[in-house]
């Protein structure tokens, strides 16, 4: 029995339910638990639904939590084998739009970080009338601009180019050890170089990434978003309409990937927002779940 099998069994024993729903050409897997107003949680990369387990335990008495594995990730998988350049934010947003309709959800709250924050922005643009509010962790957004590719930051974003190469997934997945070494770098470094944050999860992550073409599935996001990312850096990306969905941001003060000072242009892209900072790195939801739970309850409590 693998570490992933054990973790799934433990989650089921705690009351978390699992199912699949057909949506936008995918068989989307999701976890569900709790009671109250529905709240959809979107993970980032390199993650799947289980990264939210500590936060789910803290929120399940206040919300009905629905946590899908995004396109190419977790137990959801990919619609095609090999690299897929059709996994951009708009496609992910339509995945979630159909997924939530299939579940009978009309209006709900949504939480996202990293890749999930990209998807949440795209969903807010296309389906904002369905959202009671949007809660973001450490958010990549167009206001990062050329700063994201400045020379002293290239050491943090090299992987976004490597992962576009057609053989990258095969190299990372050549063995469990190569997969563990690669994924551990991001999990540990982005957590403020603290290997304890994901110490109990790393074998679970290796199990998950070594199945279901999941390494390539995650890399597909970087392949699909490359053109827009280049336009960000060049300053040629047309500005999108400002998002009007009420939005709350919780940013890690020690995030090395998306620096907290780069939140300074949120007002150019979000019409109704507030922001606070947590003593954490990139994975605020994993590093400081109690802080996140308090903030989420406060933000969605009256909506």
PDB file of C-alpha atoms in Angstrom:
ATOM      1  CA  UNK A   1       0.000   0.000   0.000  1.00  0.00           C
ATOM      2  CA  UNK A   2       1.429   3.384  -0.998  1.00  0.00           C
ATOM      3  CA  UNK A   3       1.639   6.581   1.044  1.00  0.00           C
ATOM      4  CA  UNK A   4      -1.025   8.048  -1.257  1.00  0.00           C
ATOM      5  CA  UNK A   5      -3.348   5.097  -0.632  1.00  0.00           C
ATOM      6  CA  UNK A   6      -2.901   5.492   3.119  1.00  0.00           C
ATOM      7  CA  UNK A   7      -3.580   9.236   2.939  1.00  0.00           C
ATOM      8  CA  UNK A   8      -6.740   8.741   0.877  1.00  0.00           C
ATOM      9  CA  UNK A   9      -7.978   6.101   3.308  1.00  0.00           C
ATOM     10  CA  UNK A  10      -7.299   8.409   6.248  1.00  0.00           C
ATOM     11  CA  UNK A  11      -9.151  11.257   4.535  1.00  0.00           C
ATOM     12  CA  UNK A  12     -12.168   9.045   3.867  1.00  0.00           C
ATOM     13  CA  UNK A  13     -12.180   7.923   7.499  1.00  0.00           C
ATOM     14  CA  UNK A  14     -12.340  11.590   8.555  1.00  0.00           C
ATOM     15  CA  UNK A  15     -15.559  12.072   6.576  1.00  0.00           C
ATOM     16  CA  UNK A  16     -14.188  13.430   3.285  1.00  0.00           C
ATOM     17  CA  UNK A  17     -16.099  12.050   0.298  1.00  0.00           C
ATOM     18  CA  UNK A  18     -14.717  11.543  -3.198  1.00  0.00           C
ATOM     19  CA  UNK A  19     -16.348  11.397  -6.594  1.00  0.00           C
ATOM     20  CA  UNK A  20     -15.851  12.179 -10.289  1.00  0.00           C
ATOM     21  CA  UNK A  21     -17.947  14.449 -12.513  1.00  0.00           C
ATOM     22  CA  UNK A  22     -17.728  14.781 -16.324  1.00  0.00           C
ATOM     23  CA  UNK A  23     -16.882  18.390 -17.185  1.00  0.00           C
ATOM     24  CA  UNK A  24     -15.523  20.011 -20.337  1.00  0.00           C
ATOM     25  CA  UNK A  25     -14.071  16.779 -21.695  1.00  0.00           C
ATOM     26  CA  UNK A  26     -12.572  15.709 -18.370  1.00  0.00           C
ATOM     27  CA  UNK A  27     -13.556  13.243 -15.682  1.00  0.00           C
ATOM     28  CA  UNK A  28     -12.968  15.639 -12.804  1.00  0.00           C
ATOM     29  CA  UNK A  29     -12.136  14.210  -9.414  1.00  0.00           C
ATOM     30  CA  UNK A  30     -13.035  16.140  -6.283  1.00  0.00           C
ATOM     31  CA  UNK A  31     -13.115  15.920  -2.512  1.00  0.00           C
ATOM     32  CA  UNK A  32     -16.117  17.140  -0.546  1.00  0.00           C
ATOM     33  CA  UNK A  33     -16.785  17.669   3.142  1.00  0.00           C
ATOM     34  CA  UNK A  34     -18.615  19.940   5.550  1.00  0.00           C
ATOM     35  CA  UNK A  35     -21.852  21.814   5.853  1.00  0.00           C
ATOM     36  CA  UNK A  36     -22.915  25.369   5.178  1.00  0.00           C
ATOM     37  CA  UNK A  37     -22.444  27.712   2.247  1.00  0.00           C
ATOM     38  CA  UNK A  38     -20.479  26.126  -0.630  1.00  0.00           C
ATOM     39  CA  UNK A  39     -16.832  27.090  -0.983  1.00  0.00           C
ATOM     40  CA  UNK A  40     -14.711  25.833  -3.898  1.00  0.00           C
ATOM     41  CA  UNK A  41     -10.959  25.543  -3.250  1.00  0.00           C
ATOM     42  CA  UNK A  42      -8.548  25.593  -6.217  1.00  0.00           C
ATOM     43  CA  UNK A  43      -5.020  24.276  -5.741  1.00  0.00           C
ATOM     44  CA  UNK A  44      -1.836  25.433  -7.457  1.00  0.00           C
ATOM     45  CA  UNK A  45       1.268  23.702  -8.804  1.00  0.00           C
ATOM     46  CA  UNK A  46       2.820  21.393  -7.726  1.00  0.00           C
ATOM     47  CA  UNK A  47      -0.312  20.438  -5.808  1.00  0.00           C
ATOM     48  CA  UNK A  48      -3.560  18.496  -5.857  1.00  0.00           C
ATOM     49  CA  UNK A  49      -6.632  18.534  -3.634  1.00  0.00           C
ATOM     50  CA  UNK A  50      -4.808  17.126  -0.578  1.00  0.00           C
ATOM     51  CA  UNK A  51      -2.730  20.267  -0.023  1.00  0.00           C
ATOM     52  CA  UNK A  52      -5.900  21.776   1.448  1.00  0.00           C
ATOM     53  CA  UNK A  53      -6.469  18.976   3.971  1.00  0.00           C
ATOM     54  CA  UNK A  54      -5.362  21.006   7.065  1.00  0.00           C
ATOM     55  CA  UNK A  55      -7.502  23.962   5.983  1.00  0.00           C
ATOM     56  CA  UNK A  56     -10.464  21.682   5.251  1.00  0.00           C
ATOM     57  CA  UNK A  57     -10.327  20.332   8.797  1.00  0.00           C
ATOM     58  CA  UNK A  58     -10.575  23.906  10.109  1.00  0.00           C
ATOM     59  CA  UNK A  59     -13.388  25.046   7.789  1.00  0.00           C
ATOM     60  CA  UNK A  60     -15.661  22.015   7.480  1.00  0.00           C
ATOM     61  CA  UNK A  61     -17.971  23.110  10.292  1.00  0.00           C
ATOM     62  CA  UNK A  62     -18.593  26.467   8.593  1.00  0.00           C
ATOM     63  CA  UNK A  63     -18.705  25.655   4.862  1.00  0.00           C
ATOM     64  CA  UNK A  64     -19.440  22.873   2.442  1.00  0.00           C
ATOM     65  CA  UNK A  65     -15.998  22.474   0.885  1.00  0.00           C
ATOM     66  CA  UNK A  66     -15.602  21.274  -2.698  1.00  0.00           C
ATOM     67  CA  UNK A  67     -11.987  20.710  -3.734  1.00  0.00           C
ATOM     68  CA  UNK A  68     -11.379  19.558  -7.330  1.00  0.00           C
ATOM     69  CA  UNK A  69      -8.187  18.267  -8.853  1.00  0.00           C
ATOM     70  CA  UNK A  70      -7.556  20.670 -11.729  1.00  0.00           C
ATOM     71  CA  UNK A  71      -7.002  19.646 -15.347  1.00  0.00           C
ATOM     72  CA  UNK A  72      -3.900  17.484 -15.637  1.00  0.00           C
ATOM     73  CA  UNK A  73      -3.538  17.125 -11.867  1.00  0.00           C
ATOM     74  CA  UNK A  74      -4.326  14.597  -9.169  1.00  0.00           C
ATOM     75  CA  UNK A  75      -6.954  12.020 -10.029  1.00  0.00           C
ATOM     76  CA  UNK A  76      -8.514  14.195 -12.755  1.00  0.00           C
ATOM     77  CA  UNK A  77      -5.834  13.594 -15.331  1.00  0.00           C
ATOM     78  CA  UNK A  78      -5.419  14.819 -18.885  1.00  0.00           C
ATOM     79  CA  UNK A  79      -7.669  14.691 -21.966  1.00  0.00           C
ATOM     80  CA  UNK A  80      -4.719  13.742 -24.203  1.00  0.00           C
ATOM     81  CA  UNK A  81      -1.367  12.026 -23.834  1.00  0.00           C
ATOM     82  CA  UNK A  82       1.818  14.016 -24.254  1.00  0.00           C
ATOM     83  CA  UNK A  83       2.137  17.804 -24.056  1.00  0.00           C
ATOM     84  CA  UNK A  84      -1.152  19.717 -24.310  1.00  0.00           C
ATOM     85  CA  UNK A  85      -1.082  23.452 -25.074  1.00  0.00           C
ATOM     86  CA  UNK A  86      -4.809  23.871 -24.363  1.00  0.00           C
ATOM     87  CA  UNK A  87      -4.555  24.105 -20.583  1.00  0.00           C
ATOM     88  CA  UNK A  88      -4.619  27.880 -20.214  1.00  0.00           C
ATOM     89  CA  UNK A  89      -6.488  29.822 -17.533  1.00  0.00           C
ATOM     90  CA  UNK A  90      -9.598  30.294 -19.689  1.00  0.00           C
ATOM     91  CA  UNK A  91      -9.837  26.543 -20.317  1.00  0.00           C
ATOM     92  CA  UNK A  92      -9.388  25.812 -16.616  1.00  0.00           C
ATOM     93  CA  UNK A  93     -12.107  28.354 -15.808  1.00  0.00           C
ATOM     94  CA  UNK A  94     -14.540  26.638 -18.170  1.00  0.00           C
ATOM     95  CA  UNK A  95     -13.650  23.302 -16.569  1.00  0.00           C
ATOM     96  CA  UNK A  96     -14.672  24.734 -13.202  1.00  0.00           C
ATOM     97  CA  UNK A  97     -17.767  26.443 -14.616  1.00  0.00           C
ATOM     98  CA  UNK A  98     -19.137  23.166 -15.968  1.00  0.00           C
ATOM     99  CA  UNK A  99     -17.916  21.208 -12.946  1.00  0.00           C
ATOM    100  CA  UNK A 100     -19.821  23.449 -10.527  1.00  0.00           C
ATOM    101  CA  UNK A 101     -22.942  23.409 -12.714  1.00  0.00           C
ATOM    102  CA  UNK A 102     -22.855  19.618 -12.721  1.00  0.00           C
ATOM    103  CA  UNK A 103     -22.799  19.723  -8.932  1.00  0.00           C
ATOM    104  CA  UNK A 104     -25.833  22.011  -8.902  1.00  0.00           C
ATOM    105  CA  UNK A 105     -23.940  24.992  -7.494  1.00  0.00           C
ATOM    106  CA  UNK A 106     -25.458  28.343  -8.430  1.00  0.00           C
ATOM    107  CA  UNK A 107     -23.575  30.947  -6.372  1.00  0.00           C
ATOM    108  CA  UNK A 108     -20.639  30.165  -4.146  1.00  0.00           C
ATOM    109  CA  UNK A 109     -17.336  31.421  -2.823  1.00  0.00           C
ATOM    110  CA  UNK A 110     -14.010  30.460  -4.342  1.00  0.00           C
ATOM    111  CA  UNK A 111     -10.463  30.268  -2.999  1.00  0.00           C
ATOM    112  CA  UNK A 112      -7.303  29.911  -5.080  1.00  0.00           C
ATOM    113  CA  UNK A 113      -3.558  30.310  -5.012  1.00  0.00           C
ATOM    114  CA  UNK A 114      -0.787  30.041  -7.602  1.00  0.00           C
ATOM    115  CA  UNK A 115      -2.333  28.247 -10.625  1.00  0.00           C
ATOM    116  CA  UNK A 116      -5.639  28.319  -8.741  1.00  0.00           C
ATOM    117  CA  UNK A 117      -5.349  32.117  -8.546  1.00  0.00           C
ATOM    118  CA  UNK A 118      -4.946  32.346 -12.317  1.00  0.00           C
ATOM    119  CA  UNK A 119      -8.057  30.182 -12.715  1.00  0.00           C
ATOM    120  CA  UNK A 120      -9.968  32.231 -10.156  1.00  0.00           C
ATOM    121  CA  UNK A 121      -9.183  35.452 -12.036  1.00  0.00           C
ATOM    122  CA  UNK A 122     -10.325  33.915 -15.331  1.00  0.00           C
ATOM    123  CA  UNK A 123     -13.479  32.572 -13.661  1.00  0.00           C
ATOM    124  CA  UNK A 124     -14.159  36.001 -12.136  1.00  0.00           C
ATOM    125  CA  UNK A 125     -13.909  37.586 -15.587  1.00  0.00           C
ATOM    126  CA  UNK A 126     -16.150  35.049 -17.340  1.00  0.00           C
ATOM    127  CA  UNK A 127     -18.548  33.966 -14.585  1.00  0.00           C
ATOM    128  CA  UNK A 128     -18.288  36.632 -11.898  1.00  0.00           C
ATOM    129  CA  UNK A 129     -22.049  36.687 -11.378  1.00  0.00           C
ATOM    130  CA  UNK A 130     -21.783  33.201  -9.866  1.00  0.00           C
ATOM    131  CA  UNK A 131     -19.276  34.232  -7.197  1.00  0.00           C
ATOM    132  CA  UNK A 132     -20.136  35.571  -3.760  1.00  0.00           C
ATOM    133  CA  UNK A 133     -16.504  36.477  -3.336  1.00  0.00           C
ATOM    134  CA  UNK A 134     -12.966  35.452  -4.271  1.00  0.00           C
ATOM    135  CA  UNK A 135     -10.154  34.748  -1.804  1.00  0.00           C
ATOM    136  CA  UNK A 136      -6.588  34.660  -3.115  1.00  0.00           C
ATOM    137  CA  UNK A 137      -3.248  33.420  -1.829  1.00  0.00           C
ATOM    138  CA  UNK A 138       0.043  34.756  -3.279  1.00  0.00           C
ATOM    139  CA  UNK A 139      -1.365  35.756  -6.617  1.00  0.00           C
ATOM    140  CA  UNK A 140       0.292  36.032 -10.013  1.00  0.00           C
ATOM    141  CA  UNK A 141      -1.539  38.782 -11.894  1.00  0.00           C
ATOM    142  CA  UNK A 142      -0.756  41.088 -14.842  1.00  0.00           C
ATOM    143  CA  UNK A 143       0.516  43.831 -12.535  1.00  0.00           C
ATOM    144  CA  UNK A 144       3.686  41.828 -11.925  1.00  0.00           C
ATOM    145  CA  UNK A 145       4.752  42.962 -15.385  1.00  0.00           C
ATOM    146  CA  UNK A 146       8.415  42.960 -16.336  1.00  0.00           C
ATOM    147  CA  UNK A 147       9.442  42.676 -12.680  1.00  0.00           C
ATOM    148  CA  UNK A 148       8.694  38.955 -12.859  1.00  0.00           C
ATOM    149  CA  UNK A 149      11.522  38.491 -15.354  1.00  0.00           C
ATOM    150  CA  UNK A 150      14.071  40.919 -13.971  1.00  0.00           C
ATOM    151  CA  UNK A 151      17.623  39.521 -13.717  1.00  0.00           C
ATOM    152  CA  UNK A 152      17.625  38.983  -9.955  1.00  0.00           C
ATOM    153  CA  UNK A 153      14.380  36.998 -10.225  1.00  0.00           C
ATOM    154  CA  UNK A 154      15.304  34.625 -13.050  1.00  0.00           C
ATOM    155  CA  UNK A 155      16.662  32.116 -10.518  1.00  0.00           C
ATOM    156  CA  UNK A 156      13.092  31.756  -9.222  1.00  0.00           C
ATOM    157  CA  UNK A 157      11.274  31.317 -12.546  1.00  0.00           C
ATOM    158  CA  UNK A 158      13.639  29.148 -14.630  1.00  0.00           C
ATOM    159  CA  UNK A 159      11.339  26.134 -14.199  1.00  0.00           C
ATOM    160  CA  UNK A 160       8.545  27.882 -16.131  1.00  0.00           C
ATOM    161  CA  UNK A 161      10.703  27.605 -19.259  1.00  0.00           C
ATOM    162  CA  UNK A 162      12.207  24.189 -18.567  1.00  0.00           C
ATOM    163  CA  UNK A 163       8.734  22.707 -18.126  1.00  0.00           C
ATOM    164  CA  UNK A 164       7.764  23.729 -21.656  1.00  0.00           C
ATOM    165  CA  UNK A 165      10.349  21.370 -23.156  1.00  0.00           C
ATOM    166  CA  UNK A 166       8.817  18.213 -24.681  1.00  0.00           C
ATOM    167  CA  UNK A 167      11.174  15.909 -22.769  1.00  0.00           C
ATOM    168  CA  UNK A 168      11.064  17.686 -19.391  1.00  0.00           C
ATOM    169  CA  UNK A 169       8.398  15.442 -17.864  1.00  0.00           C
ATOM    170  CA  UNK A 170      10.277  12.297 -18.887  1.00  0.00           C
ATOM    171  CA  UNK A 171      13.441  13.593 -17.267  1.00  0.00           C
ATOM    172  CA  UNK A 172      11.725  14.544 -14.002  1.00  0.00           C
ATOM    173  CA  UNK A 173       9.787  11.270 -13.959  1.00  0.00           C
ATOM    174  CA  UNK A 174      12.723   9.023 -14.845  1.00  0.00           C
ATOM    175  CA  UNK A 175      12.594   7.608 -11.304  1.00  0.00           C
ATOM    176  CA  UNK A 176      10.955   8.202  -7.951  1.00  0.00           C
ATOM    177  CA  UNK A 177      14.194   9.769  -6.780  1.00  0.00           C
ATOM    178  CA  UNK A 178      14.344  12.278  -9.648  1.00  0.00           C
ATOM    179  CA  UNK A 179      10.685  13.165  -9.089  1.00  0.00           C
ATOM    180  CA  UNK A 180      11.236  13.551  -5.338  1.00  0.00           C
ATOM    181  CA  UNK A 181      14.308  15.726  -5.838  1.00  0.00           C
ATOM    182  CA  UNK A 182      12.557  18.021  -8.320  1.00  0.00           C
ATOM    183  CA  UNK A 183       9.273  18.496  -6.479  1.00  0.00           C
ATOM    184  CA  UNK A 184      10.987  18.836  -3.089  1.00  0.00           C
ATOM    185  CA  UNK A 185      12.920  21.832  -4.362  1.00  0.00           C
ATOM    186  CA  UNK A 186       9.728  23.833  -4.946  1.00  0.00           C
ATOM    187  CA  UNK A 187       7.833  22.590  -1.911  1.00  0.00           C
ATOM    188  CA  UNK A 188      10.736  23.366   0.419  1.00  0.00           C
ATOM    189  CA  UNK A 189      12.130  26.547  -1.149  1.00  0.00           C
ATOM    190  CA  UNK A 190       8.775  28.227  -1.699  1.00  0.00           C
ATOM    191  CA  UNK A 191       7.932  27.491   1.946  1.00  0.00           C
ATOM    192  CA  UNK A 192      10.741  29.782   3.019  1.00  0.00           C
ATOM    193  CA  UNK A 193      13.345  27.016   2.706  1.00  0.00           C
ATOM    194  CA  UNK A 194      11.569  25.078   5.436  1.00  0.00           C
ATOM    195  CA  UNK A 195      11.543  21.336   4.637  1.00  0.00           C
ATOM    196  CA  UNK A 196       9.253  20.632   7.591  1.00  0.00           C
ATOM    197  CA  UNK A 197       6.184  22.147   5.894  1.00  0.00           C
ATOM    198  CA  UNK A 198       5.762  19.269   3.436  1.00  0.00           C
ATOM    199  CA  UNK A 199       7.840  16.617   5.219  1.00  0.00           C
ATOM    200  CA  UNK A 200       4.788  14.434   5.851  1.00  0.00           C
ATOM    201  CA  UNK A 201       3.539  14.892   2.280  1.00  0.00           C
ATOM    202  CA  UNK A 202       6.529  14.331   0.017  1.00  0.00           C
ATOM    203  CA  UNK A 203       6.063  10.578  -0.508  1.00  0.00           C
ATOM    204  CA  UNK A 204       2.361  11.182  -1.129  1.00  0.00           C
ATOM    205  CA  UNK A 205       3.303  13.784  -3.735  1.00  0.00           C
ATOM    206  CA  UNK A 206       5.784  11.448  -5.412  1.00  0.00           C
ATOM    207  CA  UNK A 207       3.125   8.722  -5.550  1.00  0.00           C
ATOM    208  CA  UNK A 208       0.698  11.158  -7.168  1.00  0.00           C
ATOM    209  CA  UNK A 209       3.105  12.675  -9.677  1.00  0.00           C
ATOM    210  CA  UNK A 210       4.382   9.265 -10.766  1.00  0.00           C
ATOM    211  CA  UNK A 211       0.888   8.201 -11.834  1.00  0.00           C
ATOM    212  CA  UNK A 212      -1.644   9.254 -14.447  1.00  0.00           C
ATOM    213  CA  UNK A 213       0.830  11.304 -16.546  1.00  0.00           C
ATOM    214  CA  UNK A 214       0.597  13.932 -13.798  1.00  0.00           C
ATOM    215  CA  UNK A 215       4.058  15.400 -14.275  1.00  0.00           C
ATOM    216  CA  UNK A 216       3.238  16.332 -17.861  1.00  0.00           C
ATOM    217  CA  UNK A 217      -0.278  17.303 -16.785  1.00  0.00           C
ATOM    218  CA  UNK A 218       1.104  19.970 -14.479  1.00  0.00           C
ATOM    219  CA  UNK A 219       3.691  21.088 -17.016  1.00  0.00           C
ATOM    220  CA  UNK A 220       0.916  21.641 -19.583  1.00  0.00           C
ATOM    221  CA  UNK A 221      -0.131  24.776 -17.686  1.00  0.00           C
ATOM    222  CA  UNK A 222       3.276  26.364 -18.296  1.00  0.00           C
ATOM    223  CA  UNK A 223       3.240  25.368 -21.953  1.00  0.00           C
ATOM    224  CA  UNK A 224      -0.253  26.820 -22.386  1.00  0.00           C
ATOM    225  CA  UNK A 225       0.415  30.101 -20.578  1.00  0.00           C
ATOM    226  CA  UNK A 226       3.814  30.820 -22.140  1.00  0.00           C
ATOM    227  CA  UNK A 227       2.573  33.279 -24.771  1.00  0.00           C
ATOM    228  CA  UNK A 228       0.707  35.466 -22.279  1.00  0.00           C
ATOM    229  CA  UNK A 229       3.556  35.286 -19.796  1.00  0.00           C
ATOM    230  CA  UNK A 230       5.912  36.635 -22.450  1.00  0.00           C
ATOM    231  CA  UNK A 231       3.512  39.498 -23.169  1.00  0.00           C
ATOM    232  CA  UNK A 232       3.483  40.317 -19.437  1.00  0.00           C
ATOM    233  CA  UNK A 233       7.240  40.628 -19.466  1.00  0.00           C
ATOM    234  CA  UNK A 234       7.252  42.672 -22.663  1.00  0.00           C
ATOM    235  CA  UNK A 235       4.449  44.953 -21.506  1.00  0.00           C
ATOM    236  CA  UNK A 236       2.349  44.112 -24.569  1.00  0.00           C
ATOM    237  CA  UNK A 237      -0.480  42.178 -22.891  1.00  0.00           C
ATOM    238  CA  UNK A 238      -3.731  44.142 -23.344  1.00  0.00           C
ATOM    239  CA  UNK A 239      -5.088  45.037 -19.891  1.00  0.00           C
ATOM    240  CA  UNK A 240      -8.156  42.981 -18.988  1.00  0.00           C
ATOM    241  CA  UNK A 241     -11.282  44.614 -17.562  1.00  0.00           C
ATOM    242  CA  UNK A 242     -10.996  45.201 -13.821  1.00  0.00           C
ATOM    243  CA  UNK A 243     -12.462  42.343 -11.831  1.00  0.00           C
ATOM    244  CA  UNK A 244     -15.527  43.525  -9.903  1.00  0.00           C
ATOM    245  CA  UNK A 245     -16.027  40.410  -7.751  1.00  0.00           C
ATOM    246  CA  UNK A 246     -15.253  41.297  -4.099  1.00  0.00           C
ATOM    247  CA  UNK A 247     -11.736  39.958  -3.604  1.00  0.00           C
ATOM    248  CA  UNK A 248      -9.560  39.353  -0.572  1.00  0.00           C
ATOM    249  CA  UNK A 249      -5.806  38.689  -0.738  1.00  0.00           C
ATOM    250  CA  UNK A 250      -3.610  36.981   1.843  1.00  0.00           C
ATOM    251  CA  UNK A 251       0.033  37.179   0.798  1.00  0.00           C
ATOM    252  CA  UNK A 252       3.050  35.487   2.338  1.00  0.00           C
ATOM    253  CA  UNK A 253       5.636  38.002   3.517  1.00  0.00           C
ATOM    254  CA  UNK A 254       8.392  35.500   2.691  1.00  0.00           C
ATOM    255  CA  UNK A 255       7.157  34.340  -0.713  1.00  0.00           C
ATOM    256  CA  UNK A 256      10.280  34.163  -2.924  1.00  0.00           C
ATOM    257  CA  UNK A 257       8.304  33.513  -6.117  1.00  0.00           C
ATOM    258  CA  UNK A 258       5.687  36.290  -6.043  1.00  0.00           C
ATOM    259  CA  UNK A 259       7.175  38.964  -3.843  1.00  0.00           C
ATOM    260  CA  UNK A 260       4.733  40.690  -1.500  1.00  0.00           C
ATOM    261  CA  UNK A 261       5.779  44.169  -2.638  1.00  0.00           C
ATOM    262  CA  UNK A 262       4.535  43.253  -6.110  1.00  0.00           C
ATOM    263  CA  UNK A 263       0.980  43.430  -4.812  1.00  0.00           C
ATOM    264  CA  UNK A 264       1.240  47.205  -5.312  1.00  0.00           C
ATOM    265  CA  UNK A 265      -0.747  47.239  -8.583  1.00  0.00           C
ATOM    266  CA  UNK A 266      -3.740  45.147  -7.518  1.00  0.00           C
ATOM    267  CA  UNK A 267      -5.941  48.232  -7.716  1.00  0.00           C
ATOM    268  CA  UNK A 268      -5.321  48.439 -11.459  1.00  0.00           C
ATOM    269  CA  UNK A 269      -6.911  45.019 -11.948  1.00  0.00           C
ATOM    270  CA  UNK A 270      -9.373  44.586  -9.059  1.00  0.00           C
ATOM    271  CA  UNK A 271     -12.121  47.131  -8.409  1.00  0.00           C
ATOM    272  CA  UNK A 272     -13.122  45.852  -4.955  1.00  0.00           C
ATOM    273  CA  UNK A 273     -10.281  44.298  -2.971  1.00  0.00           C
ATOM    274  CA  UNK A 274      -8.503  44.200   0.360  1.00  0.00           C
ATOM    275  CA  UNK A 275      -5.173  42.659   1.299  1.00  0.00           C
ATOM    276  CA  UNK A 276      -3.251  41.458   4.320  1.00  0.00           C
ATOM    277  CA  UNK A 277       0.029  39.635   4.811  1.00  0.00           C
ATOM    278  CA  UNK A 278       0.929  36.466   6.716  1.00  0.00           C
ATOM    279  CA  UNK A 279       4.219  35.262   8.141  1.00  0.00           C
ATOM    280  CA  UNK A 280       4.597  32.569   5.500  1.00  0.00           C
ATOM    281  CA  UNK A 281       6.126  31.790   2.136  1.00  0.00           C
ATOM    282  CA  UNK A 282       4.283  30.881  -1.053  1.00  0.00           C
ATOM    283  CA  UNK A 283       2.085  28.112   0.386  1.00  0.00           C
ATOM    284  CA  UNK A 284       0.196  30.231   2.915  1.00  0.00           C
ATOM    285  CA  UNK A 285      -2.684  27.733   3.019  1.00  0.00           C
ATOM    286  CA  UNK A 286      -0.302  24.949   4.040  1.00  0.00           C
ATOM    287  CA  UNK A 287       2.109  26.955   6.197  1.00  0.00           C
ATOM    288  CA  UNK A 288      -0.472  28.946   8.175  1.00  0.00           C
ATOM    289  CA  UNK A 289      -3.835  27.148   7.918  1.00  0.00           C
ATOM    290  CA  UNK A 290      -5.203  28.644  11.149  1.00  0.00           C
ATOM    291  CA  UNK A 291      -4.573  32.184   9.892  1.00  0.00           C
ATOM    292  CA  UNK A 292      -6.139  31.306   6.542  1.00  0.00           C
ATOM    293  CA  UNK A 293      -9.203  29.759   8.176  1.00  0.00           C
ATOM    294  CA  UNK A 294      -9.764  32.854  10.296  1.00  0.00           C
ATOM    295  CA  UNK A 295      -9.426  35.160   7.286  1.00  0.00           C
ATOM    296  CA  UNK A 296     -11.691  33.042   5.084  1.00  0.00           C
ATOM    297  CA  UNK A 297     -14.405  32.883   7.742  1.00  0.00           C
ATOM    298  CA  UNK A 298     -14.244  36.649   8.215  1.00  0.00           C
ATOM    299  CA  UNK A 299     -14.395  37.362   4.488  1.00  0.00           C
ATOM    300  CA  UNK A 300     -17.164  34.955   3.507  1.00  0.00           C
ATOM    301  CA  UNK A 301     -19.088  35.040   6.778  1.00  0.00           C
ATOM    302  CA  UNK A 302     -21.515  37.766   5.737  1.00  0.00           C
ATOM    303  CA  UNK A 303     -21.819  36.884   2.057  1.00  0.00           C
TER     304      UNK A 303
END
